[in-house]
Short mmCIF file of C-alpha atoms and ligand atoms in Angstrom, two decimals:
data_model
loop_
_atom_site.label_atom_id
_atom_site.label_comp_id
_atom_site.label_asym_id
_atom_site.label_seq_id
_atom_site.Cartn_x
_atom_site.Cartn_y
_atom_site.Cartn_z
CA MET A 1 150.47 226.20 -56.97
CA ALA A 2 152.62 226.87 -60.04
CA THR A 3 151.68 225.53 -63.50
CA ALA A 4 153.60 224.00 -66.24
CA LEU A 5 152.56 223.66 -69.81
CA ILE A 6 154.13 220.94 -72.02
CA THR A 7 153.37 220.80 -75.72
CA GLY A 8 152.96 217.48 -77.53
CA SER A 9 152.56 215.76 -74.20
CA ALA A 10 150.19 213.01 -74.82
CA ARG A 11 153.10 210.52 -75.18
CA GLY A 12 156.83 210.00 -75.59
CA ILE A 13 159.21 212.50 -74.11
CA GLY A 14 156.48 215.15 -73.48
CA ALA A 15 154.42 212.73 -71.39
CA ALA A 16 157.46 211.73 -69.26
CA ILE A 17 158.20 215.53 -68.78
CA ALA A 18 154.61 216.23 -67.71
CA LEU A 19 154.74 213.39 -65.17
CA ARG A 20 158.07 214.49 -63.73
CA LEU A 21 156.91 218.13 -63.38
CA ALA A 22 153.80 216.81 -61.67
CA LYS A 23 155.96 214.81 -59.17
CA ASP A 24 157.82 218.11 -58.70
CA GLY A 25 154.56 219.70 -57.60
CA TYR A 26 153.38 221.64 -60.72
CA ASN A 27 149.72 221.69 -61.99
CA ILE A 28 149.95 220.38 -65.42
CA ALA A 29 148.51 221.76 -68.70
CA LEU A 30 148.87 219.00 -71.25
CA ASN A 31 148.61 219.73 -75.08
CA ASP A 32 148.39 217.70 -78.16
CA ILE A 33 147.14 218.18 -81.74
CA SER A 34 144.07 215.77 -81.39
CA GLU A 35 141.91 214.33 -78.68
CA ASP A 36 142.63 210.83 -80.19
CA MET A 37 146.18 211.01 -78.81
CA PHE A 38 144.67 210.86 -75.26
CA GLU A 39 142.48 207.84 -76.03
CA GLY A 40 143.47 204.66 -74.26
CA ASN A 41 146.24 206.77 -72.71
CA ASP A 42 146.58 207.00 -68.85
CA ILE A 43 148.87 210.04 -68.63
CA MET A 44 146.17 212.24 -67.15
CA ASP A 45 145.35 209.64 -64.45
CA LYS A 46 149.06 209.17 -63.70
CA ILE A 47 149.51 212.90 -63.28
CA LYS A 48 146.42 213.36 -61.05
CA ALA A 49 147.65 210.45 -58.84
CA GLU A 50 150.61 212.73 -57.89
CA GLY A 51 147.97 215.07 -56.23
CA VAL A 52 148.19 217.98 -58.65
CA GLU A 53 145.65 219.36 -61.07
CA CYS A 54 145.78 218.35 -64.70
CA GLU A 55 143.90 219.56 -67.85
CA LYS A 56 144.39 218.83 -71.58
CA PHE A 57 144.30 221.59 -74.16
CA ILE A 58 143.88 220.36 -77.82
CA CYS A 59 145.65 222.70 -80.13
CA ASP A 60 147.90 222.62 -83.21
CA VAL A 61 150.98 224.56 -81.91
CA SER A 62 152.00 225.55 -85.40
CA ASP A 63 148.77 227.66 -85.63
CA TYR A 64 149.36 231.17 -84.23
CA ALA A 65 145.58 231.97 -83.56
CA GLN A 66 145.01 228.53 -81.89
CA VAL A 67 148.07 229.11 -79.64
CA GLU A 68 146.76 232.58 -78.61
CA GLN A 69 143.35 231.09 -77.67
CA THR A 70 144.93 228.04 -75.84
CA VAL A 71 147.21 230.30 -73.76
CA LYS A 72 144.14 232.33 -72.78
CA ALA A 73 142.23 229.27 -71.85
CA ILE A 74 145.17 227.98 -69.68
CA LYS A 75 145.39 231.37 -67.96
CA GLU A 76 141.57 231.24 -67.27
CA ARG A 77 141.95 227.64 -65.95
CA PHE A 78 145.12 227.85 -63.81
CA GLY A 79 145.69 231.64 -63.36
CA SER A 80 149.37 231.62 -64.60
CA ILE A 81 152.02 229.52 -66.41
CA GLU A 82 155.33 229.43 -64.70
CA VAL A 83 157.05 226.72 -66.89
CA LEU A 84 156.66 226.26 -70.66
CA VAL A 85 158.25 223.23 -72.30
CA ASN A 86 158.25 223.47 -76.11
CA ASN A 87 158.30 219.79 -76.79
CA ALA A 88 155.93 219.03 -79.71
CA GLY A 89 157.85 218.05 -82.75
CA ILE A 90 157.55 215.84 -85.92
CA THR A 91 159.91 214.25 -88.44
CA ARG A 92 159.29 213.90 -92.15
CA ASP A 93 162.65 212.45 -93.25
CA GLY A 94 164.16 212.14 -96.68
CA LEU A 95 167.44 213.01 -98.49
CA MET A 96 167.56 216.54 -99.59
CA ALA A 97 167.45 215.61 -103.27
CA ARG A 98 164.13 213.84 -102.80
CA MET A 99 162.60 215.95 -100.08
CA SER A 100 159.35 217.77 -101.12
CA GLU A 101 158.53 221.47 -100.40
CA GLU A 102 155.61 220.13 -98.29
CA GLN A 103 157.90 217.88 -96.21
CA TYR A 104 160.17 220.81 -95.61
CA ASP A 105 157.47 223.46 -94.75
CA MET A 106 155.52 221.15 -92.43
CA VAL A 107 158.43 220.35 -90.14
CA VAL A 108 159.32 224.05 -90.07
CA ALA A 109 155.80 224.95 -89.04
CA VAL A 110 155.39 222.26 -86.31
CA ASN A 111 158.83 222.31 -84.94
CA GLN A 112 160.01 225.91 -85.19
CA LYS A 113 156.99 228.32 -85.67
CA SER A 114 155.37 226.70 -82.67
CA VAL A 115 158.25 227.88 -80.45
CA PHE A 116 157.67 231.44 -81.77
CA ASN A 117 153.89 231.08 -81.15
CA MET A 118 154.28 229.73 -77.59
CA CYS A 119 157.24 232.00 -76.52
CA LYS A 120 155.35 234.97 -77.68
CA PHE A 121 152.09 234.36 -75.89
CA VAL A 122 153.34 232.56 -72.82
CA GLY A 123 156.54 234.90 -72.71
CA SER A 124 154.20 238.03 -72.38
CA MET A 125 152.44 236.46 -69.53
CA MET A 126 155.68 235.55 -67.91
CA MET A 127 156.91 239.09 -68.31
CA ARG A 128 153.94 240.39 -66.44
CA GLN A 129 154.59 237.72 -63.69
CA ARG A 130 158.34 238.79 -63.70
CA CYS A 131 159.26 235.10 -63.48
CA GLY A 132 159.18 232.03 -65.70
CA ARG A 133 161.19 229.15 -67.19
CA ILE A 134 161.08 228.19 -70.84
CA ILE A 135 162.65 224.96 -71.93
CA ASN A 136 162.92 224.14 -75.65
CA LEU A 137 163.46 220.58 -77.17
CA SER A 138 166.24 220.91 -79.63
CA SER A 139 168.28 217.70 -80.86
CA VAL A 140 171.75 216.52 -81.54
CA ALA A 141 170.52 216.85 -85.34
CA GLY A 142 170.41 220.50 -84.78
CA VAL A 143 173.92 220.71 -83.33
CA TYR A 144 175.66 218.40 -85.77
CA GLY A 145 173.35 217.90 -88.84
CA ASN A 146 171.99 214.57 -89.87
CA PRO A 147 171.75 213.00 -93.36
CA GLY A 148 167.99 212.74 -94.36
CA GLN A 149 166.96 215.34 -91.94
CA MET A 150 167.57 218.65 -93.58
CA ASN A 151 164.23 219.94 -92.49
CA TYR A 152 164.40 218.61 -88.96
CA SER A 153 167.90 219.70 -88.23
CA ALA A 154 167.29 223.16 -89.64
CA THR A 155 164.48 223.63 -87.09
CA LYS A 156 166.36 222.08 -84.26
CA ALA A 157 169.36 224.48 -85.00
CA ALA A 158 166.88 227.42 -85.21
CA ILE A 159 165.61 226.42 -81.80
CA ILE A 160 169.01 227.01 -80.39
CA GLY A 161 169.15 230.53 -81.85
CA MET A 162 165.57 231.17 -80.60
CA THR A 163 166.51 229.92 -77.09
CA LYS A 164 169.42 232.35 -76.88
CA THR A 165 167.35 235.22 -78.17
CA VAL A 166 164.53 234.73 -75.79
CA ALA A 167 167.09 234.39 -72.94
CA LYS A 168 168.56 237.87 -73.90
CA GLU A 169 165.21 239.48 -74.45
CA LEU A 170 163.45 238.14 -71.23
CA GLY A 171 166.38 237.75 -68.77
CA SER A 172 166.05 241.18 -67.10
CA ARG A 173 162.38 240.04 -66.19
CA GLY A 174 163.52 237.11 -64.20
CA ILE A 175 162.76 234.61 -67.01
CA THR A 176 165.26 231.85 -68.04
CA CYS A 177 165.18 230.08 -71.45
CA ASN A 178 167.29 227.01 -72.10
CA ALA A 179 167.31 224.06 -74.59
CA VAL A 180 167.98 220.41 -74.23
CA ALA A 181 169.35 218.47 -77.27
CA PRO A 182 168.57 214.81 -76.79
CA GLY A 183 170.40 212.10 -78.78
CA PHE A 184 168.76 208.77 -79.46
CA ILE A 185 165.95 208.30 -77.04
CA LYS A 186 163.50 205.33 -77.00
CA THR A 187 160.10 206.74 -78.22
CA PRO A 188 157.66 206.09 -81.01
CA MET A 189 159.84 208.47 -83.03
CA THR A 190 162.87 206.25 -82.91
CA ASP A 191 160.84 202.96 -82.92
CA LYS A 192 160.21 203.68 -86.58
CA LEU A 193 163.83 203.13 -87.53
CA THR A 194 164.97 199.77 -88.95
CA ASP A 195 167.18 197.37 -86.88
CA ALA A 196 170.18 198.24 -89.01
CA GLN A 197 169.62 201.93 -88.51
CA LYS A 198 169.18 201.40 -84.76
CA GLU A 199 172.41 199.41 -84.48
CA ALA A 200 174.43 202.00 -86.39
CA MET A 201 173.13 204.62 -84.09
CA ILE A 202 173.94 202.88 -80.87
CA ASN A 203 177.54 202.14 -82.08
CA GLN A 204 178.17 205.89 -82.05
CA VAL A 205 176.98 206.43 -78.47
CA ALA A 206 179.68 206.10 -75.65
CA MET A 207 177.21 204.48 -73.27
CA LYS A 208 176.05 201.98 -75.93
CA ARG A 209 172.37 202.30 -75.29
CA TYR A 210 169.39 204.45 -76.07
CA GLY A 211 168.39 207.10 -73.55
CA GLU A 212 165.16 206.75 -71.66
CA VAL A 213 162.41 209.42 -71.72
CA GLU A 214 162.88 209.93 -67.88
CA GLU A 215 166.47 210.87 -68.50
CA ILE A 216 165.29 213.81 -70.59
CA ALA A 217 162.53 214.66 -68.07
CA GLY A 218 165.22 214.80 -65.17
CA VAL A 219 167.16 217.51 -66.93
CA VAL A 220 164.04 219.46 -67.79
CA SER A 221 163.09 219.20 -64.15
CA PHE A 222 166.53 220.60 -63.09
CA LEU A 223 166.11 223.55 -65.61
CA ALA A 224 162.70 224.36 -64.14
CA SER A 225 164.03 224.02 -60.48
CA PRO A 226 165.34 226.87 -58.13
CA ASP A 227 168.88 225.18 -58.55
CA ALA A 228 168.92 226.42 -62.23
CA SER A 229 167.94 230.10 -61.35
CA TYR A 230 171.16 231.41 -62.87
CA VAL A 231 171.37 229.17 -65.92
CA THR A 232 170.00 230.64 -69.19
CA GLY A 233 170.62 230.67 -72.94
CA GLN A 234 172.26 227.23 -72.62
CA VAL A 235 171.98 224.02 -74.64
CA ILE A 236 172.36 220.79 -72.66
CA GLU A 237 173.09 217.66 -74.68
CA ILE A 238 171.59 214.45 -73.31
CA SER A 239 173.01 211.85 -75.61
CA GLY A 240 175.06 209.32 -73.61
CA GLY A 241 178.15 210.83 -75.09
CA LEU A 242 177.26 210.78 -78.82
CA MET A 243 179.78 213.45 -79.74
CA MET A 244 182.63 214.63 -77.51
P1 NAP B 1 156.61 211.88 -80.28
O1 NAP B 1 156.56 210.58 -79.50
O2 NAP B 1 156.22 211.85 -81.78
O3 NAP B 1 155.69 212.93 -79.52
C1 NAP B 1 155.42 214.20 -80.01
C2 NAP B 1 154.00 214.58 -79.63
O4 NAP B 1 153.74 215.81 -80.32
C3 NAP B 1 153.08 213.59 -80.38
O5 NAP B 1 152.02 213.25 -79.50
C4 NAP B 1 152.49 214.41 -81.47
O6 NAP B 1 151.26 214.04 -81.93
C5 NAP B 1 152.62 215.87 -80.88
N1 NAP B 1 152.39 216.84 -82.03
C6 NAP B 1 152.81 216.65 -83.31
N2 NAP B 1 152.43 217.77 -83.94
C7 NAP B 1 151.86 218.60 -83.09
C8 NAP B 1 151.23 219.86 -83.24
N3 NAP B 1 151.24 220.50 -84.37
N4 NAP B 1 150.57 220.39 -82.13
C9 NAP B 1 150.57 219.79 -81.00
N5 NAP B 1 151.19 218.58 -80.73
C10 NAP B 1 151.89 217.92 -81.76
O7 NAP B 1 158.06 212.50 -80.18
P2 NAP B 1 159.23 212.34 -79.06
O8 NAP B 1 160.22 211.29 -79.57
O9 NAP B 1 158.53 212.22 -77.78
O10 NAP B 1 159.86 213.81 -79.19
C11 NAP B 1 159.57 214.88 -78.41
C12 NAP B 1 160.42 216.04 -78.72
O11 NAP B 1 161.88 215.66 -78.56
C13 NAP B 1 160.36 216.48 -80.23
O12 NAP B 1 160.59 217.94 -80.35
C14 NAP B 1 161.59 215.76 -80.76
O13 NAP B 1 162.14 216.49 -81.98
C15 NAP B 1 162.67 215.84 -79.69
N6 NAP B 1 163.69 214.86 -79.82
C16 NAP B 1 163.33 213.53 -79.68
C17 NAP B 1 164.38 212.56 -79.85
C18 NAP B 1 164.12 211.08 -79.89
O14 NAP B 1 165.13 210.27 -79.90
N7 NAP B 1 162.88 210.64 -79.73
C19 NAP B 1 165.74 213.00 -80.07
C20 NAP B 1 166.03 214.44 -80.11
C21 NAP B 1 164.96 215.35 -79.98
P3 NAP B 1 151.13 213.10 -83.32
O15 NAP B 1 151.63 211.80 -83.00
O16 NAP B 1 149.75 213.25 -83.73
O17 NAP B 1 152.05 213.79 -84.39
#
């Protein structure tokens, strides 16, 4: 049975993607930065209830050495990784004039360097397998920019360049690499916004509502499926018509 690794998957969009890929029949390697994220959390039970195997691998995806070890551990446990979803991401928002160097560097490490770390180690495994699907979580902030998110939008734009580069480097080995760019999705990340901020955002969306995590998971499932075998290097916006 094929295995999917989803980073930052204890909750939010990552957990929804993991559950959807379990329903699609993949064994699931969950990841998050700390064990605490899985406490009082039934994601592993829900995945196992789909009849697939599931294991969690605690690792800071911004740490090169930890990622190398984790990818080895997943290979030992499951034998291979057919689908990699680079989902882990953080925000440390602030207007550029007030943004600290630490705020900038931390977001770059977690959102951007993690994609290099994972693509490098999982990508070499996929090259030997001569098959694989890599799906990266970008954002509309990376496509259009967003005030207060210079750090975040920089990383999400970088992910688009990384996606196209990986697609070109690994395409001849039967590996596809695509990105999805969600708009405003209902998760703990967006729950932090004020009511005024939420209303202002919804007003810009053609469908006049937030997206649900399952609506991101559905597109990721398609990109991992045989139907997407000739789709690579693409960025699919999932934003309810935020910008057209
Ligand atoms: P979330 O609810 O905050 O989930 C992200 C998960 O990643 C958290 O469990 C988080 O743990 C974990 N994580 C953070 N740093 C990590 C690290 N260094 N190593 C491993 N795991 C780490 O976020 P989300 O809203 O589901 O977003 C998921 C992805 O979609 C992100 O890449 C985000 O940028 C992107 N996205 C989200 C939206 C949206 O509207 N929500 C829109 C566009 C794009 P902690 O809680 O401990 O940090």
